[in-house]
XYZ file of C-alpha atoms in Angstrom:
677
model
C 119.660 -138.689 -89.481
C 118.512 -142.208 -90.252
C 118.611 -145.443 -88.340
C 122.218 -146.729 -87.613
C 123.565 -143.224 -88.155
C 126.057 -141.901 -85.567
C 124.979 -138.668 -83.948
C 127.899 -136.621 -82.709
C 127.291 -134.268 -79.987
C 129.704 -131.297 -79.156
C 129.634 -128.647 -76.552
C 131.732 -126.021 -74.983
C 131.651 -125.389 -71.349
C 133.310 -122.938 -68.858
C 136.945 -123.948 -67.928
C 136.088 -125.252 -64.574
C 133.688 -127.791 -66.009
C 135.402 -131.410 -65.105
C 132.858 -133.642 -66.826
C 129.410 -133.967 -68.373
C 126.782 -136.621 -69.164
C 124.456 -136.969 -72.283
C 120.818 -138.055 -72.071
C 119.022 -138.890 -75.083
C 114.960 -138.455 -74.423
C 111.705 -139.041 -76.139
C 109.056 -136.321 -76.314
C 107.889 -137.684 -72.926
C 111.314 -137.058 -71.516
C 112.104 -140.749 -70.989
C 115.790 -141.449 -71.094
C 116.677 -144.043 -73.980
C 120.441 -144.244 -73.558
C 122.615 -145.256 -70.664
C 124.111 -141.934 -69.443
C 127.641 -141.944 -68.101
C 130.358 -139.196 -67.431
C 132.731 -138.148 -69.965
C 135.635 -135.603 -69.303
C 135.683 -132.135 -70.225
C 138.989 -130.990 -71.515
C 139.646 -127.277 -71.581
C 135.846 -126.492 -71.884
C 135.410 -129.147 -74.967
C 133.144 -132.040 -74.801
C 132.425 -134.613 -77.523
C 130.127 -137.756 -77.247
C 128.414 -140.183 -79.830
C 125.111 -141.772 -79.835
C 123.985 -144.434 -82.483
C 120.590 -144.058 -83.878
C 118.814 -147.487 -83.194
C 118.096 -149.562 -86.269
C 115.053 -151.119 -84.657
C 112.856 -148.205 -84.520
C 111.129 -147.000 -87.668
C 111.190 -143.336 -88.441
C 109.912 -140.549 -88.771
C 110.359 -139.356 -85.089
C 112.235 -136.642 -83.067
C 114.349 -136.940 -80.080
C 115.541 -134.600 -77.630
C 119.253 -133.901 -76.294
C 119.734 -133.118 -72.617
C 123.428 -132.500 -71.664
C 124.605 -131.796 -68.166
C 128.218 -130.682 -67.081
C 129.409 -129.946 -63.756
C 132.299 -128.383 -61.733
C 133.244 -128.402 -58.141
C 130.610 -125.600 -57.315
C 128.310 -125.424 -60.358
C 125.995 -127.281 -62.769
C 125.384 -126.394 -66.446
C 122.747 -127.854 -68.731
C 122.138 -127.605 -72.430
C 119.190 -128.821 -74.638
C 118.648 -129.309 -78.141
C 116.297 -131.515 -80.738
C 117.206 -134.019 -83.721
C 114.950 -135.679 -86.158
C 115.270 -139.272 -87.336
C 113.662 -139.555 -90.833
C 112.112 -136.165 -90.263
C 112.649 -132.429 -89.599
C 113.772 -131.391 -86.070
C 112.846 -128.066 -84.441
C 113.783 -126.508 -81.244
C 113.035 -123.227 -79.458
C 115.917 -120.740 -79.225
C 114.543 -117.528 -77.589
C 112.001 -114.779 -77.140
C 113.060 -111.296 -78.051
C 113.086 -109.935 -75.292
C 114.141 -112.922 -73.557
C 111.969 -111.877 -70.319
C 109.107 -110.181 -71.750
C 107.458 -107.393 -69.928
C 103.644 -106.719 -70.099
C 104.322 -103.867 -72.552
C 106.816 -105.593 -74.869
C 106.137 -106.719 -78.430
C 107.685 -110.190 -78.979
C 109.792 -111.941 -81.554
C 110.147 -115.479 -81.490
C 113.504 -117.475 -82.674
C 113.866 -121.211 -83.573
C 116.412 -123.671 -84.889
C 115.480 -125.922 -87.597
C 117.169 -129.227 -89.034
C 115.445 -130.662 -91.841
C 116.382 -133.536 -94.462
C 113.779 -132.259 -96.859
C 112.630 -128.978 -98.292
C 110.883 -126.720 -95.834
C 107.803 -125.197 -97.467
C 106.826 -123.085 -94.705
C 107.446 -122.416 -90.826
C 105.417 -120.361 -88.304
C 105.051 -119.624 -84.723
C 101.395 -120.071 -83.287
C 100.612 -118.569 -79.843
C 97.616 -119.198 -77.735
C 96.448 -115.503 -77.020
C 93.190 -116.428 -75.366
C 90.973 -119.304 -74.325
C 87.248 -119.449 -74.483
C 84.319 -121.810 -73.790
C 84.495 -122.924 -77.069
C 88.370 -123.495 -77.246
C 91.627 -121.865 -77.607
C 92.454 -118.847 -79.732
C 95.768 -119.137 -81.622
C 97.561 -116.340 -83.395
C 99.820 -117.500 -86.482
C 103.235 -115.491 -86.909
C 104.967 -116.488 -90.211
C 108.758 -116.924 -89.778
C 111.620 -116.431 -92.008
C 115.470 -117.318 -92.112
C 117.729 -115.544 -89.528
C 120.776 -114.583 -91.561
C 122.987 -114.208 -88.597
C 122.434 -117.673 -87.082
C 122.630 -120.829 -89.193
C 119.631 -123.043 -89.377
C 117.732 -120.195 -87.290
C 114.426 -118.623 -88.150
C 112.597 -115.366 -86.691
C 108.930 -114.311 -86.915
C 108.430 -111.697 -89.590
C 106.102 -109.738 -87.429
C 106.220 -109.162 -83.642
C 103.500 -110.426 -81.141
C 101.659 -107.330 -79.745
C 101.373 -106.723 -76.057
C 99.041 -109.066 -74.437
C 97.191 -109.179 -71.014
C 99.764 -108.666 -68.185
C 100.770 -111.307 -65.795
C 99.439 -114.199 -67.946
C 101.180 -117.324 -69.032
C 101.268 -117.768 -72.892
C 101.936 -121.054 -74.477
C 103.382 -121.160 -78.153
C 104.738 -123.839 -80.506
C 106.463 -124.092 -83.858
C 104.902 -125.556 -86.930
C 106.858 -126.441 -90.076
C 105.538 -127.765 -93.556
C 107.497 -130.067 -95.759
C 106.406 -132.246 -98.993
C 105.815 -135.026 -96.375
C 103.592 -133.175 -94.182
C 103.423 -130.750 -91.171
C 105.405 -131.148 -87.951
C 104.984 -129.344 -84.666
C 107.508 -128.513 -81.993
C 106.937 -129.386 -78.276
C 104.632 -126.687 -76.173
C 106.526 -123.872 -74.834
C 105.453 -120.799 -72.643
C 106.530 -117.544 -71.098
C 104.898 -115.355 -68.342
C 104.780 -111.476 -68.945
C 106.572 -109.671 -66.308
C 105.164 -106.817 -64.247
C 106.595 -104.265 -62.051
C 105.346 -103.761 -58.296
C 105.671 -100.658 -56.661
C 106.070 -101.343 -52.639
C 106.048 -98.230 -50.422
C 108.564 -99.660 -47.905
C 109.108 -97.166 -45.214
C 107.672 -93.643 -44.139
C 109.451 -90.998 -41.772
C 109.322 -87.542 -40.901
C 112.459 -85.569 -40.991
C 113.369 -81.945 -40.097
C 115.887 -80.195 -42.124
C 116.557 -76.609 -43.342
C 113.764 -74.936 -41.170
C 111.271 -77.250 -42.570
C 109.923 -80.769 -42.125
C 109.636 -82.979 -44.851
C 107.954 -86.735 -45.030
C 110.313 -89.101 -46.687
C 108.792 -92.292 -48.490
C 110.981 -95.208 -49.501
C 109.710 -96.709 -52.751
C 111.134 -100.018 -53.930
C 110.335 -102.083 -57.278
C 109.658 -105.683 -55.812
C 108.287 -106.888 -59.323
C 110.055 -108.455 -61.983
C 110.034 -105.672 -64.778
C 110.998 -102.016 -64.749
C 108.133 -99.358 -63.927
C 107.369 -96.613 -65.980
C 106.970 -92.660 -65.029
C 103.998 -92.386 -62.584
C 102.629 -90.292 -59.821
C 102.780 -90.513 -56.192
C 100.428 -88.566 -53.948
C 100.334 -87.333 -50.291
C 97.077 -87.125 -48.563
C 96.313 -85.875 -45.065
C 93.407 -86.517 -42.710
C 92.509 -85.293 -39.434
C 90.111 -87.031 -37.012
C 86.469 -87.082 -38.060
C 87.356 -85.610 -41.493
C 87.927 -87.027 -45.141
C 91.312 -87.209 -46.540
C 92.730 -84.241 -48.362
C 94.971 -84.367 -51.322
C 98.260 -82.251 -50.488
C 100.663 -82.852 -53.085
C 101.328 -84.712 -56.202
C 104.782 -85.758 -57.569
C 106.127 -87.737 -60.572
C 108.723 -90.514 -59.918
C 110.783 -91.562 -62.784
C 111.189 -95.355 -63.887
C 112.453 -97.777 -61.077
C 114.368 -100.897 -62.044
C 113.830 -104.230 -60.621
C 114.843 -104.253 -56.867
C 115.680 -100.427 -57.044
C 114.732 -98.332 -54.096
C 114.483 -94.408 -54.138
C 113.404 -91.996 -51.660
C 110.724 -89.416 -52.296
C 110.557 -86.204 -50.145
C 107.300 -84.479 -49.680
C 107.249 -80.930 -48.305
C 104.752 -80.326 -45.554
C 104.734 -76.465 -45.949
C 100.905 -76.888 -47.355
C 99.790 -78.553 -44.394
C 97.834 -76.270 -41.981
C 100.245 -74.942 -39.093
C 98.047 -74.952 -36.226
C 96.868 -76.792 -33.152
C 95.305 -79.540 -35.193
C 96.632 -82.291 -32.970
C 96.828 -85.738 -34.261
C 97.306 -86.067 -38.271
C 97.495 -89.071 -40.515
C 99.723 -88.625 -43.497
C 99.079 -91.237 -46.115
C 101.090 -91.773 -49.455
C 99.746 -93.506 -52.697
C 101.810 -94.403 -55.569
C 100.687 -95.212 -59.367
C 97.250 -93.925 -58.337
C 96.498 -93.150 -62.045
C 97.237 -96.683 -62.882
C 100.155 -95.714 -65.521
C 101.006 -99.270 -65.706
C 99.612 -102.586 -64.285
C 101.470 -104.209 -61.262
C 101.858 -107.709 -60.414
C 99.892 -107.819 -57.145
C 95.951 -108.019 -57.347
C 95.137 -105.614 -54.513
C 96.216 -102.177 -55.038
C 96.368 -101.172 -51.135
C 98.650 -104.338 -50.763
C 101.939 -102.473 -51.485
C 101.008 -99.057 -52.922
C 99.698 -97.316 -49.950
C 101.512 -96.262 -46.601
C 100.495 -94.183 -43.654
C 101.947 -92.439 -40.673
C 99.915 -90.958 -37.757
C 101.739 -88.297 -35.587
C 101.180 -85.254 -33.552
C 101.029 -82.199 -35.635
C 101.007 -79.169 -33.579
C 102.640 -76.117 -35.568
C 102.609 -72.334 -34.701
C 103.922 -69.513 -36.663
C 106.019 -67.212 -34.210
C 107.244 -63.617 -34.990
C 109.677 -61.287 -33.110
C 107.083 -60.427 -30.732
C 107.144 -63.839 -29.154
C 104.071 -66.133 -28.497
C 102.546 -68.484 -26.061
C 101.824 -72.178 -27.667
C 100.154 -75.070 -26.078
C 100.049 -78.818 -26.492
C 97.003 -80.475 -27.955
C 95.975 -82.104 -24.556
C 96.706 -78.871 -22.591
C 99.340 -80.541 -20.355
C 102.089 -77.994 -21.374
C 102.538 -74.436 -22.397
C 105.408 -72.723 -23.724
C 105.881 -68.986 -23.488
C 108.495 -67.757 -26.448
C 109.886 -64.724 -25.408
C 110.216 -61.442 -27.700
C 113.209 -61.111 -30.076
C 114.058 -64.704 -29.944
C 112.793 -64.759 -33.620
C 114.501 -61.658 -35.422
C 112.399 -59.208 -36.994
C 110.723 -59.473 -40.251
C 110.978 -63.370 -40.056
C 108.470 -66.017 -39.221
C 109.661 -69.169 -37.583
C 107.983 -72.259 -36.821
C 107.659 -74.011 -33.302
C 105.855 -77.080 -32.342
C 104.936 -79.039 -29.296
C 104.166 -82.728 -29.891
C 103.276 -85.436 -27.433
C 106.037 -88.113 -27.830
C 105.011 -90.635 -25.124
C 107.220 -92.018 -22.242
C 110.874 -92.580 -22.006
C 112.497 -94.990 -19.524
C 115.861 -93.741 -17.956
C 118.771 -95.993 -17.495
C 119.611 -96.456 -13.657
C 117.798 -93.441 -12.419
C 115.895 -94.927 -9.580
C 114.935 -91.828 -7.412
C 112.577 -89.923 -9.855
C 108.971 -91.016 -10.056
C 106.176 -90.405 -12.630
C 103.700 -87.559 -12.070
C 99.980 -87.740 -13.493
C 99.471 -84.692 -15.865
C 96.119 -82.557 -16.180
C 94.761 -84.707 -19.064
C 94.766 -87.787 -16.672
C 91.610 -86.322 -15.204
C 89.677 -86.644 -18.497
C 91.558 -89.567 -19.973
C 93.157 -91.778 -17.225
C 94.870 -93.940 -19.996
C 97.410 -91.223 -21.094
C 100.662 -92.207 -19.122
C 101.987 -90.323 -16.059
C 105.122 -88.116 -16.908
C 104.163 -88.034 -20.719
C 106.876 -86.289 -22.638
C 106.723 -83.517 -25.308
C 109.038 -82.544 -27.982
C 109.155 -78.590 -28.119
C 111.501 -77.489 -30.872
C 111.518 -74.855 -33.760
C 111.971 -75.568 -37.581
C 114.391 -72.658 -37.743
C 118.146 -73.762 -37.127
C 119.108 -70.020 -37.120
C 117.654 -69.860 -33.675
C 119.748 -72.278 -31.981
C 123.764 -72.147 -31.763
C 126.322 -74.991 -32.048
C 125.646 -76.279 -28.645
C 121.784 -76.573 -29.143
C 121.125 -73.554 -27.045
C 118.951 -70.740 -28.017
C 120.911 -67.812 -29.458
C 121.273 -64.630 -27.472
C 121.098 -66.311 -24.162
C 117.259 -66.544 -24.666
C 115.042 -69.063 -22.878
C 111.652 -70.241 -23.234
C 109.306 -70.698 -20.454
C 107.661 -74.171 -19.941
C 104.714 -74.771 -17.687
C 103.336 -78.270 -16.929
C 99.890 -78.833 -15.523
C 99.642 -81.902 -13.121
C 96.366 -83.632 -12.049
C 93.752 -81.999 -10.062
C 91.889 -85.070 -9.149
C 94.564 -87.636 -8.433
C 94.699 -87.739 -4.518
C 98.317 -89.136 -4.554
C 99.416 -86.215 -7.006
C 97.568 -83.603 -4.881
C 99.046 -85.068 -1.606
C 102.633 -85.066 -2.710
C 102.512 -81.321 -4.234
C 103.302 -79.905 -0.999
C 106.845 -81.612 -1.104
C 107.976 -79.189 -3.670
C 109.536 -82.170 -5.460
C 107.673 -81.766 -8.938
C 110.465 -80.803 -11.284
C 111.051 -80.192 -14.988
C 113.277 -82.647 -16.813
C 114.819 -82.690 -20.074
C 115.622 -86.004 -22.117
C 119.180 -86.750 -23.178
C 119.010 -89.655 -25.454
C 122.667 -90.371 -25.771
C 122.833 -91.284 -22.105
C 119.300 -92.428 -21.519
C 118.934 -90.019 -18.678
C 116.296 -87.345 -17.584
C 118.369 -84.089 -16.582
C 116.859 -81.945 -13.953
C 116.258 -78.402 -15.221
C 114.342 -77.005 -12.239
C 110.681 -76.129 -11.277
C 108.687 -73.446 -9.568
C 105.375 -75.072 -8.287
C 102.261 -73.354 -7.738
C 100.103 -75.587 -5.751
C 97.134 -73.279 -6.131
C 97.250 -73.568 -9.902
C 98.486 -77.176 -9.843
C 101.262 -76.296 -12.242
C 105.213 -76.199 -12.446
C 107.147 -73.840 -14.487
C 110.552 -73.253 -15.312
C 112.854 -71.369 -18.028
C 114.937 -73.572 -20.251
C 117.508 -72.593 -22.749
C 117.370 -75.601 -25.225
C 114.587 -76.942 -27.481
C 114.171 -80.663 -26.617
C 112.012 -83.434 -25.091
C 110.538 -82.251 -21.597
C 108.222 -83.722 -18.936
C 107.796 -83.451 -15.172
C 108.931 -86.025 -12.547
C 108.881 -86.172 -8.868
C 112.492 -85.995 -7.575
C 113.378 -87.942 -4.469
C 117.062 -87.937 -4.738
C 118.705 -85.950 -2.044
C 122.175 -87.459 -1.965
C 125.164 -85.630 -3.463
C 127.430 -87.299 -5.666
C 131.002 -88.430 -4.403
C 134.320 -87.015 -5.601
C 137.407 -89.256 -5.057
C 140.837 -87.926 -5.793
C 144.078 -89.945 -6.193
C 147.479 -89.507 -7.781
C 148.448 -92.112 -10.347
C 151.585 -94.394 -9.264
C 151.715 -92.402 -5.932
C 150.179 -92.316 -2.418
C 148.553 -89.213 -1.977
C 147.091 -87.409 1.043
C 145.624 -83.761 1.218
C 148.135 -81.311 1.706
C 150.984 -83.733 0.387
C 153.696 -83.357 -2.127
C 153.124 -84.501 -5.649
C 155.104 -84.593 -8.958
C 154.528 -81.156 -11.139
C 154.139 -83.599 -14.002
C 151.932 -86.214 -12.279
C 148.348 -87.289 -13.098
C 145.708 -86.754 -10.691
C 142.911 -89.256 -10.956
C 139.268 -88.183 -10.088
C 136.111 -90.406 -9.794
C 132.719 -88.863 -9.715
C 130.117 -91.265 -8.468
C 126.055 -91.272 -8.100
C 123.385 -93.791 -7.926
C 121.371 -91.825 -10.291
C 124.157 -90.713 -12.780
C 126.469 -87.692 -13.227
C 125.245 -84.909 -15.359
C 127.928 -84.798 -18.190
C 125.429 -82.854 -20.448
C 124.975 -79.288 -19.078
C 128.576 -78.496 -18.010
C 128.303 -79.288 -14.482
C 131.782 -80.790 -14.160
C 134.233 -78.085 -13.560
C 137.961 -77.904 -12.180
C 139.376 -74.878 -10.572
C 143.234 -74.562 -9.698
C 144.057 -71.593 -7.350
C 140.937 -70.193 -8.304
C 141.358 -70.326 -12.171
C 139.069 -72.523 -14.377
C 141.223 -75.257 -15.755
C 140.749 -75.642 -19.711
C 138.772 -78.455 -20.709
C 141.583 -79.619 -23.001
C 144.012 -80.061 -19.860
C 141.840 -82.924 -18.643
C 139.996 -85.961 -19.918
C 136.604 -87.080 -18.897
C 135.765 -90.655 -19.895
C 132.099 -91.087 -20.603
C 130.354 -94.463 -21.086
C 126.721 -93.774 -22.306
C 126.025 -97.228 -20.675
C 127.010 -96.146 -17.104
C 126.886 -92.395 -16.302
C 127.003 -93.299 -12.618
C 130.715 -93.573 -12.506
C 132.658 -90.822 -14.415
C 136.615 -91.114 -14.195
C 138.628 -88.027 -15.018
C 142.419 -87.806 -15.697
C 144.065 -84.473 -15.103
C 147.710 -84.263 -16.441
C 149.693 -81.669 -14.561
C 152.360 -79.362 -15.556
C 153.181 -77.316 -12.557
C 156.095 -75.471 -11.138
C 157.074 -75.325 -7.487
C 154.367 -74.066 -5.406
C 151.090 -74.617 -3.239
C 148.043 -75.437 -4.908
C 144.350 -75.893 -4.279
C 142.265 -77.898 -6.531
C 138.424 -77.730 -6.541
C 136.170 -80.004 -8.307
C 132.500 -79.283 -8.990
C 129.881 -81.580 -10.303
C 126.265 -82.422 -10.330
C 124.061 -85.305 -10.517
C 121.303 -85.836 -13.052
C 118.757 -84.891 -10.407
C 120.315 -81.501 -9.520
C 122.430 -82.397 -6.439
C 125.661 -80.284 -6.462
C 128.831 -81.250 -4.753
C 132.394 -79.761 -4.596
C 135.563 -81.046 -3.301
C 138.578 -79.051 -2.398
C 142.199 -80.428 -1.867
C 145.548 -78.864 -1.282
C 149.009 -80.116 -2.493
C 152.490 -79.135 -2.732
C 154.901 -79.233 -5.761
C 158.509 -78.992 -4.882
C 161.673 -78.926 -7.310
C 163.844 -79.402 -4.211
C 164.678 -82.919 -3.312
C 163.883 -83.793 0.220
C 162.668 -86.370 2.845
C 159.954 -84.797 5.267
C 157.498 -86.088 7.958
C 159.699 -89.192 8.749
C 158.255 -91.617 11.534
C 156.986 -94.962 12.578
C 153.815 -96.042 14.359
C 153.034 -97.078 16.661
C 156.093 -95.761 18.692
C 156.880 -96.963 21.031
C 155.979 -100.559 19.611
C 153.885 -102.126 22.259
C 153.154 -105.740 22.824
C 149.437 -105.179 23.212
C 147.590 -102.904 20.573
C 143.878 -102.166 19.561
C 144.837 -104.232 16.277
C 145.708 -107.714 17.275
C 147.203 -108.287 13.798
C 149.812 -105.774 14.542
C 150.934 -106.319 18.169
C 154.577 -105.959 18.392
C 154.814 -104.467 14.992
C 155.425 -100.947 13.344
C 155.187 -99.303 10.036
C 157.854 -96.510 8.912
C 156.277 -93.403 7.109
C 158.081 -90.722 4.977
C 157.353 -87.917 2.359
C 159.664 -87.452 -0.774
C 159.332 -83.923 -2.137
C 160.550 -85.212 -5.501
C 160.926 -88.422 -7.283
C 163.906 -90.458 -5.747
C 166.096 -93.261 -7.439
C 166.439 -95.108 -4.424
C 165.166 -95.271 -0.816
C 166.465 -97.283 2.096
C 165.724 -97.584 5.770
C 168.532 -98.874 8.096
C 167.866 -99.941 11.841
C 170.614 -99.535 14.347
C 171.088 -100.395 18.208
C 172.031 -97.348 20.373
C 175.624 -98.836 20.032
C 175.592 -98.421 16.169
C 175.141 -101.956 15.258
C 172.930 -102.497 12.074
C 170.433 -105.011 12.699
C 167.935 -104.476 9.858
C 167.915 -103.153 6.312
C 164.951 -102.296 4.062
C 165.807 -101.776 0.415
C 163.744 -101.029 -2.504
C 161.183 -98.918 -0.992
C 158.757 -96.857 -2.764
C 160.478 -93.779 -4.507
C 157.620 -91.730 -6.015
C 157.056 -88.016 -4.807
C 154.708 -87.794 -1.901
C 153.522 -89.911 1.019
C 154.511 -93.543 1.794
C 154.208 -96.175 4.473
C 156.290 -99.304 4.721
C 155.464 -101.993 4.836
C 152.243 -101.356 2.901
C 150.467 -104.549 3.915
C 147.889 -105.878 6.500
C 151.109 -106.539 8.760
C 153.644 -104.197 9.834
C 157.356 -104.905 10.438
C 157.692 -107.595 13.298
C 160.813 -106.032 14.763
C 162.940 -109.055 13.743
C 166.359 -108.575 12.864
C 168.265 -110.054 9.741
C 168.763 -113.204 11.334
C 164.988 -113.500 12.146
C 165.307 -112.991 15.976
C 163.147 -110.528 17.708
C 164.884 -107.253 18.697
C 165.023 -106.773 22.590
C 163.183 -103.999 24.303
C 164.942 -100.721 24.332
C 165.851 -97.692 22.221
C 166.838 -97.945 18.614
C 167.906 -95.456 15.805
C 166.713 -95.799 12.121
C 168.018 -93.851 9.191
C 166.100 -93.033 6.054
C 168.253 -92.716 3.115
C 166.962 -91.380 -0.349
C 169.156 -91.006 -3.489
C 168.523 -88.869 -6.418
C 171.318 -88.584 -9.011
C 174.263 -87.402 -7.185
C 172.369 -86.098 -4.340
C 172.042 -88.309 -1.089
C 169.964 -87.445 1.749
C 170.098 -89.290 5.274
C 167.653 -88.391 8.119
C 167.781 -90.397 11.431
C 164.937 -90.983 13.859
C 164.411 -92.608 17.184
C 162.293 -95.491 18.229
C 161.496 -97.588 21.144
C 160.378 -101.176 21.786
C 158.379 -101.978 24.792
C 156.806 -105.360 24.706
């Protein structure tokens, strides 16, 4: 280009771009034109710029083009020369070089004279005496017009550094240099993000989550597991190789712990290190910043055979007797007792912590510290979480011999062994036989789990309320054979819904669990509703409900009822009778209520009141029609003994008739009442 020439700038944008603006800049990026928006039509953009006649060449200018849509902005750059060649950088290959990449450089050249040579020159180092530049000759790139590429690649340089480079061309009129460009070599960075213990398939594993938080993929490298017990150096346990991890990718690495000592070793620290051998450089300066993670835990494992064993916690607060033949012959199974701290129950106010034996030497150990007692052999436990063949393990907890409060309270016989139920956040009483002479409590339990001892001060049994849906129910009354009984179990500490403490029996036979529904809200085990859908024929029935609260208090409730497939009205009456002007309840002076029992559902129930002469004085319609006992009115106030016109009935004798209809059957029964105000 020469002065007064017209530069035509064309660009292709995405379809959502609506306008673009052209900027012409000098090498200091000072804007030389007056930018303004031009429309982009179907992605195409064209603008013109007239080269000023007032500025003498040679010089170069930069083109900066910005297009925008409703949500995005798009930018393009280029260079042109006036009276001289123009040179601009296209890309490096690869475009985002990693520390181990060899790099090619590509540039675009526009020249109005013959190019004698072109090269890329890279600053590979700097010293006190100056920068060290490495020249890479370039040749034409046949697949892209006006483009050149380095003949040889730049070898991998020091990782994590910024490298500057420029392009130099030689023509008959002299040498020209491009502006200075740069790139930074990308690096992986392996970060040990999480560490977990996991028990599966009769073994315990250590899981470590590895993530590449760098900006380049890693290479195959090693990851090591170390163990360390107090007052001892760390020991290498296992070395694994992990395959390359892409940028931002996460992988779990599993270590088997079978090579750790299975013994009463107490607290152990498990430490994992990745890329110990330095298979590749990483972007952080300090190795321990992300490449090391550790977990300190109790590690108290025992090998048990079919002869049984007695195992003990590290702090000697608890022992566990494993009976013979729980482990099948010829098999070795792993059991462990590990301290797991304290667990606070949800709404269980009547249990109190107990100081354990270790309190005497270490007062900082919390009262009622819990212990996880399990086996790594899943074959020893059935689908309900109970030991096979009805076997039980005997737990013995030792409490403080020096704490005066603990010693004073032991005579209450209230120190009990509890099991933790995490789903309901409750401690469930198992039992406890106390020996004050040996300061211990023991009991046999059927399940592995988390256990401790508490002082149980709960002496109140749970309550059991019974009703029949859509029906007034009285003990010994009639109910529908297809009705639904509603039961509500309530307790201030919570109902035990975990150890099959809820049982229903009908006429001495256990009701199958599929015949009733227990609604359990894990956030509120203090109220447990039960729905029992009946399907009974005519007869007399006795329903017994058993339940137990989480502190071991048992209650049972027995109720009788009748199912009748014959339609009838029974137990008709009114109270008080006679109707008096003065009663114990001032609200019901001069009032009465009618009562009746339906042996089956009715379609319609009516009560009519007559004088002794047979004159109808009052009619009550639309009375309750469900099977069972009913009162009318079912309000605070009874009937005020007024007739249909609103006048009080005179003292004397009256008759009332209860009329019930069901289909084509109609039953009428007449009773007598008196009014004495």
